[in-house]
XYZ file of C-alpha atoms in Angstrom:
768
model
C 0.000 0.000 0.000
C 1.354 3.364 -0.929
C 1.704 6.064 1.656
C -0.925 8.306 0.092
C -3.562 5.604 0.452
C -3.018 5.045 4.160
C -5.688 6.490 6.433
C -4.599 9.863 7.796
C -3.882 9.832 11.508
C -5.535 12.178 13.916
C -3.336 14.394 15.986
C -2.384 13.213 19.372
C -3.182 9.608 18.566
C -6.925 10.191 18.682
C -8.700 7.565 16.680
C -11.484 8.666 14.315
C -14.802 6.846 14.343
C -15.920 4.197 11.895
C -17.746 6.494 9.495
C -14.836 8.917 9.313
C -12.449 6.044 8.651
C -14.764 4.720 5.953
C -15.057 7.966 3.994
C -11.445 9.097 4.467
C -9.453 5.847 4.384
C -8.527 6.230 0.723
C -9.590 9.733 -0.241
C -7.861 9.746 -3.619
C -9.456 6.450 -4.579
C -12.859 7.679 -3.365
C -12.672 10.799 -5.525
C -11.438 8.814 -8.523
C -14.346 6.388 -8.206
C -16.724 9.338 -7.886
C -15.307 10.805 -11.091
C -15.791 7.504 -12.920
C -19.342 7.084 -11.601
C -20.196 10.661 -12.586
C -18.890 10.040 -16.099
C -21.035 6.915 -16.332
C -24.018 8.942 -15.082
C -23.456 11.441 -17.894
C -23.655 8.601 -20.407
C -26.627 6.937 -18.709
C -28.556 10.206 -18.405
C -27.894 11.474 -21.924
C -31.069 12.034 -23.895
C -33.278 11.831 -20.814
C -35.187 14.984 -21.808
C -36.295 13.332 -25.057
C -37.929 10.521 -23.082
C -39.961 12.782 -20.797
C -43.632 13.636 -21.277
C -45.296 17.022 -21.187
C -48.674 15.971 -19.778
C -49.619 14.058 -16.664
C -52.201 16.373 -15.115
C -55.095 13.909 -15.374
C -56.018 11.074 -13.009
C -55.424 7.811 -14.945
C -58.244 6.080 -13.026
C -60.815 8.842 -13.543
C -63.994 8.586 -15.587
C -62.807 11.289 -17.965
C -59.565 9.419 -18.669
C -61.462 6.206 -19.435
C -63.843 8.043 -21.757
C -61.000 9.852 -23.528
C -59.169 6.610 -24.267
C -62.362 4.888 -25.404
C -63.170 7.746 -27.781
C -59.616 7.730 -29.126
C -59.982 4.023 -29.818
C -63.547 3.864 -31.150
C -64.088 7.372 -32.562
C -60.654 8.840 -33.405
C -62.300 11.633 -35.412
C -63.969 12.894 -32.226
C -60.804 14.223 -30.611
C -58.455 15.968 -33.052
C -55.096 16.867 -31.531
C -53.569 18.437 -34.652
C -54.871 21.677 -36.135
C -53.625 23.397 -39.283
C -54.592 27.068 -39.331
C -54.952 28.009 -43.005
C -54.617 31.762 -43.615
C -55.872 33.106 -46.964
C -53.493 36.094 -46.592
C -56.233 38.679 -46.371
C -58.487 37.022 -48.924
C -61.440 34.732 -48.374
C -61.093 31.056 -47.551
C -63.981 30.426 -49.973
C -62.163 31.567 -53.111
C -61.507 28.702 -55.585
C -57.710 28.939 -55.419
C -57.658 28.829 -51.614
C -60.177 25.990 -51.496
C -58.193 23.950 -54.040
C -54.933 24.365 -52.129
C -56.626 23.522 -48.809
C -58.178 20.360 -50.255
C -54.774 19.326 -51.577
C -53.354 19.727 -48.065
C -56.187 17.602 -46.678
C -55.451 14.863 -49.200
C -51.737 14.873 -48.347
C -52.411 14.828 -44.605
C -54.862 11.925 -44.959
C -52.083 9.843 -46.495
C -49.580 10.428 -43.682
C -48.700 7.409 -41.542
C -49.977 7.772 -37.980
C -52.619 10.376 -38.905
C -56.354 9.676 -38.907
C -59.685 11.476 -38.814
C -58.690 14.301 -41.174
C -61.441 16.860 -41.728
C -61.670 20.518 -42.708
C -63.943 23.464 -43.264
C -63.791 22.881 -47.010
C -65.289 19.414 -46.569
C -67.886 20.021 -43.863
C -68.621 23.761 -44.256
C -68.972 23.790 -40.466
C -69.150 27.400 -39.191
C -67.003 26.455 -36.176
C -64.077 25.702 -38.527
C -64.190 29.103 -40.261
C -63.054 32.412 -38.737
C -65.757 35.030 -38.438
C -63.851 37.405 -40.747
C -63.516 34.687 -43.409
C -59.724 34.979 -43.692
C -58.830 31.768 -41.813
C -60.129 28.216 -41.559
C -59.062 24.955 -39.971
C -57.940 21.495 -40.975
C -58.289 19.067 -38.050
C -56.793 15.606 -37.613
C -55.653 13.156 -34.992
C -52.103 11.854 -34.606
C -52.341 8.396 -33.073
C -50.144 6.776 -30.443
C -48.841 7.782 -27.056
C -47.098 11.089 -26.282
C -43.729 9.949 -27.605
C -45.121 8.401 -30.797
C -47.329 11.411 -31.477
C -44.401 13.784 -30.961
C -42.252 11.782 -33.386
C -45.001 11.870 -36.007
C -45.424 15.628 -35.579
C -41.678 16.207 -35.937
C -41.733 14.196 -39.162
C -44.702 15.831 -40.868
C -44.890 19.397 -39.502
C -42.067 20.859 -41.649
C -43.925 19.765 -44.799
C -47.090 21.706 -43.866
C -45.793 24.727 -41.980
C -45.289 27.889 -44.055
C -46.432 29.136 -47.466
C -48.381 26.955 -49.889
C -49.465 28.876 -52.962
C -52.163 31.355 -51.938
C -52.232 30.266 -48.275
C -49.953 30.216 -45.218
C -50.219 27.374 -42.708
C -49.460 27.348 -38.988
C -49.367 24.118 -36.954
C -51.303 23.896 -33.690
C -53.379 21.570 -31.566
C -52.582 19.825 -28.282
C -49.843 17.641 -29.743
C -48.103 20.771 -31.039
C -48.573 22.548 -27.710
C -46.861 19.674 -25.905
C -44.058 19.549 -28.445
C -43.406 23.286 -28.140
C -43.526 23.038 -24.361
C -40.952 20.262 -24.292
C -38.605 22.099 -26.648
C -38.880 25.397 -24.776
C -38.343 23.790 -21.374
C -35.122 22.137 -22.555
C -33.853 25.434 -23.987
C -34.862 27.371 -20.861
C -33.229 24.830 -18.575
C -29.907 25.155 -20.386
C -30.137 28.941 -20.125
C -31.053 28.748 -16.417
C -27.957 26.664 -15.738
C -25.782 29.187 -17.563
C -27.297 31.957 -15.434
C -27.234 30.157 -12.083
C -23.775 28.560 -12.106
C -21.570 31.682 -12.420
C -23.729 33.747 -10.046
C -23.708 30.912 -7.538
C -19.935 30.653 -7.757
C -19.547 34.382 -7.123
C -21.856 34.181 -4.086
C -19.963 31.207 -2.706
C -16.681 33.093 -3.069
C -18.250 36.002 -1.173
C -19.347 33.617 1.595
C -16.097 31.659 1.890
C -13.511 34.066 0.513
C -11.517 31.068 -0.682
C -12.010 30.030 -4.299
C -11.085 26.460 -3.344
C -13.785 26.289 -0.666
C -16.314 27.880 -3.048
C -15.754 25.261 -5.750
C -16.503 22.333 -3.428
C -20.282 22.970 -3.001
C -20.613 23.640 -6.723
C -18.938 20.335 -7.538
C -21.264 18.452 -5.176
C -24.268 20.057 -6.894
C -23.108 19.051 -10.360
C -22.578 15.450 -9.202
C -26.127 15.372 -7.759
C -27.686 16.747 -10.952
C -25.873 14.358 -13.279
C -26.666 11.416 -11.035
C -30.352 12.316 -10.915
C -30.538 12.559 -14.707
C -29.287 8.981 -14.874
C -31.892 7.903 -12.291
C -34.687 9.601 -14.253
C -33.470 7.932 -17.443
C -33.880 4.602 -15.711
C -37.328 5.465 -14.317
C -38.617 6.353 -17.804
C -38.091 2.713 -18.764
C -41.103 1.621 -16.714
C -43.249 4.692 -16.036
C -44.055 8.167 -17.350
C -42.005 11.120 -16.120
C -42.829 14.778 -16.750
C -40.355 17.044 -18.507
C -41.067 19.638 -15.806
C -39.200 17.415 -13.328
C -35.939 18.389 -15.037
C -36.313 21.876 -13.612
C -36.634 20.550 -10.077
C -33.564 18.374 -10.623
C -31.458 21.404 -11.489
C -32.904 23.617 -8.756
C -32.652 21.139 -5.901
C -29.438 19.594 -7.171
C -27.651 22.905 -7.040
C -29.563 24.388 -4.121
C -29.514 21.529 -1.641
C -26.059 20.251 -2.543
C -24.711 23.749 -2.038
C -26.619 24.068 1.250
C -25.247 20.798 2.575
C -21.706 21.439 1.389
C -21.890 24.999 2.689
C -22.646 23.842 6.229
C -20.074 21.058 6.173
C -17.258 23.185 4.743
C -18.091 26.031 7.133
C -17.995 23.723 10.155
C -14.765 22.109 8.920
C -13.117 25.517 8.666
C -14.336 26.390 12.165
C -12.703 23.256 13.535
C -9.441 24.031 11.718
C -9.524 27.519 13.230
C -9.466 25.987 16.736
C -6.229 24.159 15.910
C -7.664 20.744 15.047
C -5.860 18.672 12.435
C -7.805 17.902 9.210
C -8.854 14.381 10.188
C -10.104 15.450 13.619
C -11.886 18.395 12.009
C -13.613 16.052 9.544
C -14.669 13.702 12.364
C -16.158 16.556 14.380
C -17.810 17.999 11.278
C -19.461 14.696 10.362
C -20.660 14.214 13.941
C -22.213 17.697 14.039
C -23.013 19.341 10.695
C -22.952 15.966 8.934
C -25.645 14.584 11.208
C -27.739 17.677 10.610
C -27.346 17.259 6.857
C -28.633 13.696 7.194
C -31.692 14.847 9.134
C -32.292 17.682 6.698
C -32.126 15.352 3.692
C -34.623 12.999 5.306
C -37.115 15.791 6.012
C -36.879 17.172 2.470
C -37.162 13.689 0.960
C -40.260 12.937 3.036
C -41.947 16.161 1.912
C -41.268 15.279 -1.712
C -42.222 11.614 -1.263
C -45.702 12.717 -0.182
C -46.440 13.477 -3.843
C -46.331 9.748 -4.564
C -49.819 9.394 -3.075
C -51.294 11.371 -5.979
C -52.231 9.522 -9.197
C -51.142 12.239 -11.652
C -47.750 11.409 -13.093
C -46.960 15.130 -13.240
C -46.790 15.162 -9.420
C -45.239 11.724 -9.077
C -42.436 12.789 -11.427
C -41.352 15.505 -9.013
C -41.222 12.913 -6.238
C -38.979 10.660 -8.353
C -36.645 13.509 -9.270
C -36.730 15.197 -5.882
C -36.026 12.119 -3.764
C -33.194 11.077 -6.064
C -31.500 14.459 -6.104
C -31.854 14.994 -2.330
C -30.367 11.616 -1.474
C -27.575 11.997 -4.027
C -26.760 15.500 -2.777
C -26.612 14.265 0.832
C -24.555 11.215 -0.131
C -22.068 13.332 -2.061
C -21.815 15.797 0.818
C -21.288 13.049 3.405
C -18.992 10.761 1.396
C -17.125 12.677 -1.307
C -16.798 16.014 0.457
C -15.050 14.629 3.590
C -12.543 12.836 1.348
C -11.829 16.090 -0.479
C -11.495 18.004 2.795
C -8.970 15.505 4.190
C -6.863 15.844 1.037
C -7.086 19.639 1.039
C -6.595 20.151 4.756
C -5.771 23.781 5.462
C -5.484 24.428 1.736
C -9.273 24.649 1.757
C -8.683 28.312 2.651
C -6.410 28.897 -0.341
C -6.952 31.519 -3.043
C -8.593 34.082 -0.779
C -10.192 36.333 -3.383
C -11.419 38.816 -0.771
C -7.922 40.011 0.072
C -8.098 42.586 -2.678
C -11.007 44.263 -0.880
C -9.338 44.258 2.516
C -6.410 46.359 1.272
C -4.058 45.059 3.905
C -6.504 45.330 6.787
C -6.449 42.509 9.262
C -9.210 40.022 8.678
C -11.999 39.859 11.198
C -11.807 36.994 13.660
C -13.815 33.936 12.738
C -17.429 34.380 13.722
C -17.269 38.161 14.190
C -19.903 38.540 11.501
C -22.310 36.728 13.830
C -22.428 39.535 16.381
C -25.116 41.323 14.362
C -27.259 38.180 14.480
C -26.708 37.925 18.228
C -27.866 41.528 18.687
C -30.892 40.877 16.447
C -31.833 37.776 18.433
C -31.503 39.716 21.691
C -33.769 42.478 20.376
C -36.381 40.019 19.101
C -36.486 38.083 22.371
C -36.696 41.313 24.385
C -39.841 42.268 22.416
C -41.011 38.711 21.757
C -44.825 39.282 21.938
C -44.615 42.228 19.541
C -42.462 40.386 17.002
C -44.523 37.197 17.243
C -47.859 38.947 16.646
C -46.603 41.413 14.014
C -44.731 38.779 11.999
C -47.643 36.329 12.071
C -50.092 39.020 10.997
C -47.750 40.133 8.207
C -47.468 36.607 6.809
C -51.223 35.999 7.015
C -51.953 39.239 5.149
C -49.543 38.244 2.392
C -51.427 34.973 1.975
C -54.937 36.459 1.776
C -55.102 36.565 -2.060
C -55.025 32.759 -2.070
C -58.574 32.766 -0.680
C -59.682 33.790 -4.184
C -57.822 31.021 -6.024
C -59.461 29.533 -9.116
C -58.257 26.193 -10.355
C -57.946 25.390 -14.042
C -56.032 23.266 -16.508
C -52.767 23.857 -18.335
C -53.184 24.924 -21.947
C -51.323 26.743 -24.711
C -51.233 29.946 -22.654
C -48.428 28.335 -20.668
C -46.259 29.028 -23.708
C -44.760 32.369 -24.745
C -46.950 34.538 -26.955
C -44.742 33.919 -29.998
C -44.876 30.098 -29.868
C -46.614 28.834 -33.007
C -49.054 26.521 -31.234
C -50.020 29.366 -28.872
C -50.577 31.686 -31.846
C -52.890 29.125 -33.468
C -54.962 28.597 -30.328
C -55.174 32.340 -29.679
C -56.439 32.948 -33.217
C -59.088 30.283 -32.630
C -60.140 31.822 -29.302
C -60.310 35.350 -30.696
C -61.625 34.818 -34.208
C -63.673 31.626 -34.416
C -67.304 31.218 -33.286
C -68.329 29.097 -30.314
C -65.971 27.786 -27.684
C -63.302 25.717 -29.475
C -61.777 23.074 -27.242
C -64.371 23.614 -24.522
C -66.943 21.014 -25.548
C -67.831 18.099 -23.308
C -68.116 14.634 -24.809
C -70.411 11.915 -23.540
C -69.530 8.306 -24.308
C -72.584 6.003 -24.318
C -71.936 2.275 -23.896
C -74.175 -0.789 -23.812
C -76.300 -0.115 -26.873
C -79.604 1.699 -27.158
C -82.382 2.364 -29.633
C -82.569 5.473 -31.755
C -85.515 6.657 -29.660
C -83.519 6.292 -26.432
C -80.621 8.271 -27.878
C -83.034 10.970 -29.049
C -84.702 11.184 -25.643
C -81.310 11.476 -23.934
C -80.239 14.224 -26.324
C -83.395 16.205 -25.551
C -82.847 15.865 -21.805
C -79.246 17.082 -22.153
C -80.297 20.034 -24.325
C -82.774 21.089 -21.619
C -80.054 21.497 -18.974
C -79.546 25.185 -18.046
C -75.792 25.243 -18.765
C -76.054 23.700 -22.249
C -75.718 25.822 -25.382
C -76.073 22.959 -27.856
C -75.842 19.197 -28.364
C -74.544 17.309 -31.411
C -74.790 13.602 -32.164
C -75.060 10.808 -31.565
C -72.427 9.160 -33.714
C -73.042 5.422 -33.341
C -70.571 2.558 -33.782
C -71.767 -0.869 -32.684
C -72.964 -0.680 -29.079
C -71.179 2.622 -28.481
C -72.081 6.199 -29.306
C -70.967 9.663 -28.360
C -72.529 13.105 -28.033
C -70.826 16.498 -28.085
C -72.188 18.985 -25.539
C -71.350 22.690 -25.790
C -71.438 24.646 -22.478
C -72.758 28.198 -22.479
C -69.739 29.716 -20.763
C -65.991 29.222 -20.792
C -64.523 25.744 -21.082
C -63.580 25.349 -17.389
C -65.679 27.967 -15.591
C -68.003 27.113 -12.716
C -70.932 26.555 -15.084
C -69.006 24.036 -17.178
C -67.941 22.179 -14.038
C -71.526 22.086 -12.771
C -72.601 20.763 -16.145
C -70.191 17.835 -15.763
C -71.933 16.853 -12.535
C -75.377 17.263 -14.091
C -74.488 15.067 -17.058
C -73.094 12.382 -14.784
C -76.209 12.504 -12.594
C -78.675 11.882 -15.439
C -80.359 8.483 -15.240
C -80.127 6.667 -18.577
C -80.870 3.176 -19.940
C -77.224 2.925 -21.017
C -73.890 3.653 -19.346
C -72.452 7.150 -19.860
C -68.990 8.568 -19.263
C -68.227 12.295 -19.543
C -64.921 13.749 -20.679
C -63.625 17.062 -21.998
C -61.580 19.876 -20.479
C -64.002 20.642 -17.643
C -64.476 16.935 -16.836
C -60.715 16.393 -16.610
C -60.487 19.370 -14.247
C -63.322 18.093 -12.047
C -61.729 14.643 -11.808
C -58.282 16.087 -11.119
C -59.602 18.299 -8.318
C -61.422 15.312 -6.828
C -58.298 13.115 -6.937
C -56.194 15.796 -5.260
C -58.807 16.603 -2.602
C -59.207 12.904 -1.824
C -55.491 12.286 -1.326
C -54.363 15.650 0.044
C -55.116 14.737 3.690
C -52.956 11.617 3.319
C -50.072 13.608 1.864
C -50.354 16.246 4.587
C -50.505 13.552 7.276
C -47.378 11.840 5.931
C -45.442 15.109 5.903
C -46.658 16.174 9.342
C -46.184 12.852 11.138
C -42.733 12.088 9.756
C -41.582 15.685 10.301
C -42.819 15.607 13.895
C -40.969 12.337 14.486
C -37.706 13.470 12.899
C -37.632 16.798 14.716
C -38.434 15.023 17.991
C -35.534 12.632 17.409
C -33.322 15.636 16.784
C -34.418 17.745 19.767
C -36.115 15.464 22.323
C -38.849 18.092 22.694
C -42.587 17.697 22.182
C -43.233 21.377 21.546
C -40.446 22.134 19.043
C -41.713 19.670 16.368
C -45.201 21.205 16.558
C -43.701 24.689 16.300
C -41.589 23.598 13.331
C -44.559 22.256 11.365
C -46.790 25.265 12.082
C -44.114 27.890 11.411
C -43.026 26.148 8.220
C -46.587 26.167 6.950
C -46.909 29.841 7.908
C -43.748 30.673 5.971
C -45.474 29.549 2.740
C -48.323 32.056 2.903
C -46.426 34.719 0.948
C -45.742 32.237 -1.845
C -49.384 31.203 -2.199
C -50.637 34.773 -2.030
C -48.158 35.870 -4.696
C -49.097 32.952 -6.968
C -52.715 34.107 -7.089
C -52.021 37.858 -7.190
C -49.413 37.566 -9.950
C -50.149 34.492 -12.038
C -53.919 34.156 -11.681
C -54.908 37.818 -11.549
C -52.222 38.841 -14.040
C -50.431 41.542 -12.051
C -46.858 42.009 -13.318
C -47.643 39.799 -16.341
C -46.074 42.300 -18.743
C -42.977 42.648 -16.601
C -42.555 38.890 -16.177
C -43.558 38.062 -19.734
C -46.468 35.616 -19.445
C -50.118 35.329 -20.409
C -52.514 34.863 -17.498
C -55.262 32.296 -18.053
C -57.205 33.531 -15.020
C -56.641 30.324 -13.066
C -53.946 28.198 -11.430
C -53.251 24.693 -12.700
C -54.675 22.311 -10.104
C -51.515 20.380 -9.278
C -49.181 23.385 -8.937
C -50.111 24.425 -5.356
C -49.594 20.830 -4.177
C -46.201 20.664 -5.852
C -45.101 24.047 -4.529
C -46.229 23.209 -1.003
C -44.297 19.937 -0.878
C -41.109 21.461 -2.301
C -41.208 24.685 -0.292
C -42.142 22.916 2.954
C -39.207 20.566 2.542
C -36.797 23.420 1.890
C -38.130 25.350 4.889
C -37.532 22.306 7.069
C -34.020 22.176 5.636
C -33.214 25.540 7.192
C -35.271 24.806 10.293
C -33.242 21.692 11.037
C -29.941 23.577 10.713
C -31.100 26.271 13.139
C -32.727 23.941 15.659
C -29.795 21.542 15.715
C -27.382 24.365 16.588
C -29.752 25.701 19.262
C -30.021 22.194 20.711
C -26.240 21.852 20.691
C -25.852 25.084 22.666
C -28.665 24.167 25.078
C -27.074 20.778 25.783
C -23.761 22.535 26.398
C -24.987 25.363 28.635
C -28.507 24.579 29.852
C -29.386 28.259 29.264
C -32.435 28.473 26.991
C -32.242 32.115 25.900
C -28.490 31.979 25.453
C -28.871 28.840 23.330
C -31.389 30.571 21.060
C -29.169 33.621 20.745
C -26.038 31.592 20.030
C -27.873 29.298 17.643
C -29.062 32.253 15.584
C -25.673 33.949 15.841
C -23.835 30.916 14.524
C -26.270 29.914 11.773
C -28.163 33.097 10.852
C -25.644 34.367 8.337
C -25.055 30.932 6.896
C -28.774 30.143 6.523
C -29.341 33.519 4.872
C -26.444 32.946 2.471
C -27.740 29.470 1.644
C -31.246 30.843 1.083
C -29.972 33.584 -1.205
C -27.982 31.070 -3.250
C -30.977 28.734 -3.541
C -33.204 31.695 -4.433
C -30.774 32.643 -7.212
C -31.074 29.130 -8.629
C -34.883 29.223 -8.391
C -35.063 32.680 -9.990
C -32.907 31.357 -12.829
C -35.479 28.573 -13.255
C -38.153 31.265 -13.030
C -36.792 32.977 -16.150
C -38.432 30.165 -18.126
C -40.860 31.166 -20.859
C -43.306 28.450 -19.698
C -45.684 29.926 -17.120
C -45.882 26.914 -14.794
C -42.097 26.727 -14.596
C -41.881 30.476 -14.027
C -44.457 30.189 -11.243
C -42.606 27.286 -9.640
C -39.220 29.012 -9.706
C -40.258 32.484 -8.569
C -42.773 31.194 -6.020
C -40.321 28.892 -4.264
C -37.604 31.573 -4.350
C -39.984 33.882 -2.489
C -40.887 31.155 0.013
C -37.233 30.361 0.730
C -36.328 34.013 1.307
C -39.350 34.629 3.525
C -38.522 31.549 5.575
C -34.864 32.448 6.084
C -35.208 36.195 6.561
C -38.550 36.459 8.381
C -39.504 33.162 9.996
C -36.038 31.957 11.093
C -34.779 35.424 11.977
C -37.834 36.863 13.723
C -40.628 34.417 14.404
C -38.632 31.417 15.652
C -36.632 33.305 18.334
C -39.755 35.209 19.395
C -41.829 32.042 19.816
C -39.008 30.182 21.581
C -38.598 33.108 23.980
C -42.328 32.998 24.771
C -42.340 29.251 25.399
C -39.185 29.469 27.537
C -37.720 26.319 29.038
C -41.021 24.548 28.418
C -39.762 24.407 24.842
C -37.633 21.409 25.818
C -40.268 19.508 27.810
C -41.216 15.941 27.010
C -43.068 13.362 29.133
C -40.908 10.738 30.804
C -41.704 7.887 28.345
C -40.758 10.073 25.373
C -37.601 11.266 27.145
C -36.541 7.657 27.585
C -37.371 6.974 23.934
C -35.221 9.925 22.859
C -32.376 8.882 25.165
C -32.324 5.530 23.411
C -33.054 6.408 19.798
C -32.613 10.162 19.485
C -29.812 11.915 17.648
C -28.626 15.454 18.082
C -25.821 17.649 16.885
C -22.914 18.368 19.183
C -21.632 16.954 22.406
C -24.054 15.287 24.746
C -22.677 16.886 27.864
C -25.028 17.388 30.741
C -26.663 20.826 30.783
C -24.921 23.217 33.118
C -27.345 25.326 35.007
C -24.578 27.662 36.112
C -23.288 28.323 32.592
C -21.599 31.704 32.311
C -23.785 34.390 30.869
C -20.996 36.224 29.109
C -19.947 35.035 25.697
C -17.288 35.840 23.195
C -19.001 36.529 19.916
C -15.655 36.824 18.210
C -15.484 33.078 17.792
C -17.974 30.972 15.926
C -16.368 27.712 16.943
C -17.474 25.536 19.862
C -15.646 26.149 23.134
C -13.109 23.447 23.816
C -11.641 22.176 27.048
C -9.605 19.127 27.798
C -12.650 17.070 28.615
C -14.439 18.257 25.537
C -11.535 17.258 23.310
C -11.570 13.787 24.736
C -15.274 13.473 24.225
C -14.948 14.568 20.625
C -13.136 11.345 19.789
C -14.662 8.732 21.999
C -18.150 10.092 22.748
C -19.830 9.950 26.140
C -23.524 10.047 25.285
C -25.982 7.357 26.210
C -27.689 4.938 23.814
C -27.751 5.528 20.108
C -26.393 9.066 20.464
C -23.163 7.663 21.885
C -22.894 5.073 19.123
C -23.588 7.653 16.428
C -20.942 9.975 17.832
C -18.339 7.229 17.943
C -19.199 6.120 14.398
C -18.239 9.577 13.173
């Protein structure tokens, strides 16, 4: 064995724990293997975006989904997903030259492989297929197959129809084109977001650490997590559908969380070096303290994201797949690869101090001096705790009030930028064509019936107050379908009521209702039915994890409630901006007047997990100080002093990544990025800085209470950051804010290597 591969020895003969030995025994080999695995992940994850879908908002077990698939199979002409908008260039679509060219296009399209049900205004003379000004008309068809097959067919045929054809110009639209444009734009926007986020993130990390070497470490961990998750998603697409939107979450969380975790570990490692510890001892202490907190944080975030698995829509499930993978990979990289790199770097982690140029020869501030402002802020907040608690809570509630007026809808072409071709086509249809294109409901009748029974049913449907017209039936064997036109908009309250009325009609045959409003009704029902389960999973597991971390009954309840409160600003902004359309010109999107049904669920799960991420870091440091001193207020003050700046820096970096995602031209992605950025900043700068210390001051030492059975449970199974020394009721009240590192005495140094805690806490300490 060569010398470089021997495990580094701790100073003074102190022996590192098992986990430290495992991750640092052969640091060069560990990093080499990581490089090889990352390269393999690049190969395995290549082309993943091309395998992702752009739908997934519907419940696969819903009545509307069954009816849609049955109509696609039995009556493919009933549901066109490809529209060719034929523009007569200022002339009339009824002129002979235009009609002849349009009919030629229809003939060509009818002969395309994978295309069926071709029809047009020039064949049917249907008023709904002709613009009111007579300058435009439609050719409608259906591309068969699943999302991937339909997209391939569109890519093959669209270039042959798009553009000028004699006296007409053709634009390609329809749902299959909308999905294709959405997928293409998301991939382009994601690449641009990465180009924006990476250099800004690097600059911010340099500002936080000073050292360019230290700044590159979190960025490297983030890149490893992203590339690894792409490979995981590529594998998942082999047996289930995954939404293309999940790629955005992969980038955001991969960079954000990996940087958060690495930020805390590198910061704690540098603190330990500043006290005189050798690199191996510093790594062992870091893994036992910040490393344990990273593990807890990753578990809480993963649980919040895993809650989306209870929903049937693959749009939501996709974010669970991507989110869980990227969180676990980020934590694994931070707890395995990063310690190996830190052992190799040692004190060189502080090399290339790029802030020296700004100090102009002035002596650097002592480590931790920047925390004195946070200590003063915590003191002020706790001195006026009732005022800060009430004012901050009221402020957050007011910000969330617009969400009381939320209106749920479905995603459509208005998600795309105004210049996207499929959006242009649909907007022309909305503005210039009669009726309510795309808003009709379709009723599938099964089981067979007589002509008289169909006629009687049609008359009953036409008599419903929300119905503007009924067409059909078109009969094929024992199946038939009717088209029902609502009086209002396609997904307004009237259309949704009409869905219920149609489903409530008693008929001598089985009926199934589908259409835009029916899909929305079924999606809302599926979410409402499973939302309590998702919320219960998040709440119960979060309560358990925070209890294991703190040993308190009250702190987990506070954590859940305050985390939920921190999201009010995000939900209020979503409605005020994206539903009501405020700032739409500035942000460059088209408001549809509603919020896609699954988005609030997704944003809650992601933002709640990220809020818990910061909550765990703060609470673990407060618990460490309380265990060390036994002084509740001093522990809160020191905890905020020693993590406030770091949590704020981490939140700003994550917000930068989310804002970069929010520059997307797709509205849902923009909403996700900007909304979560706002939630993260509000949590770090308002809830963690003001509300948490105020509430903990009001609850006092009761904060740490637990009944005797739970105390015994925590003594046996609980984990916490820091030394498990007995609380010292006579802890000194003076403190030296100049140092951010833990105070060390001879006994403390001994404990740092061998551990003296009871139960699992002792074993976990020694393993580090």
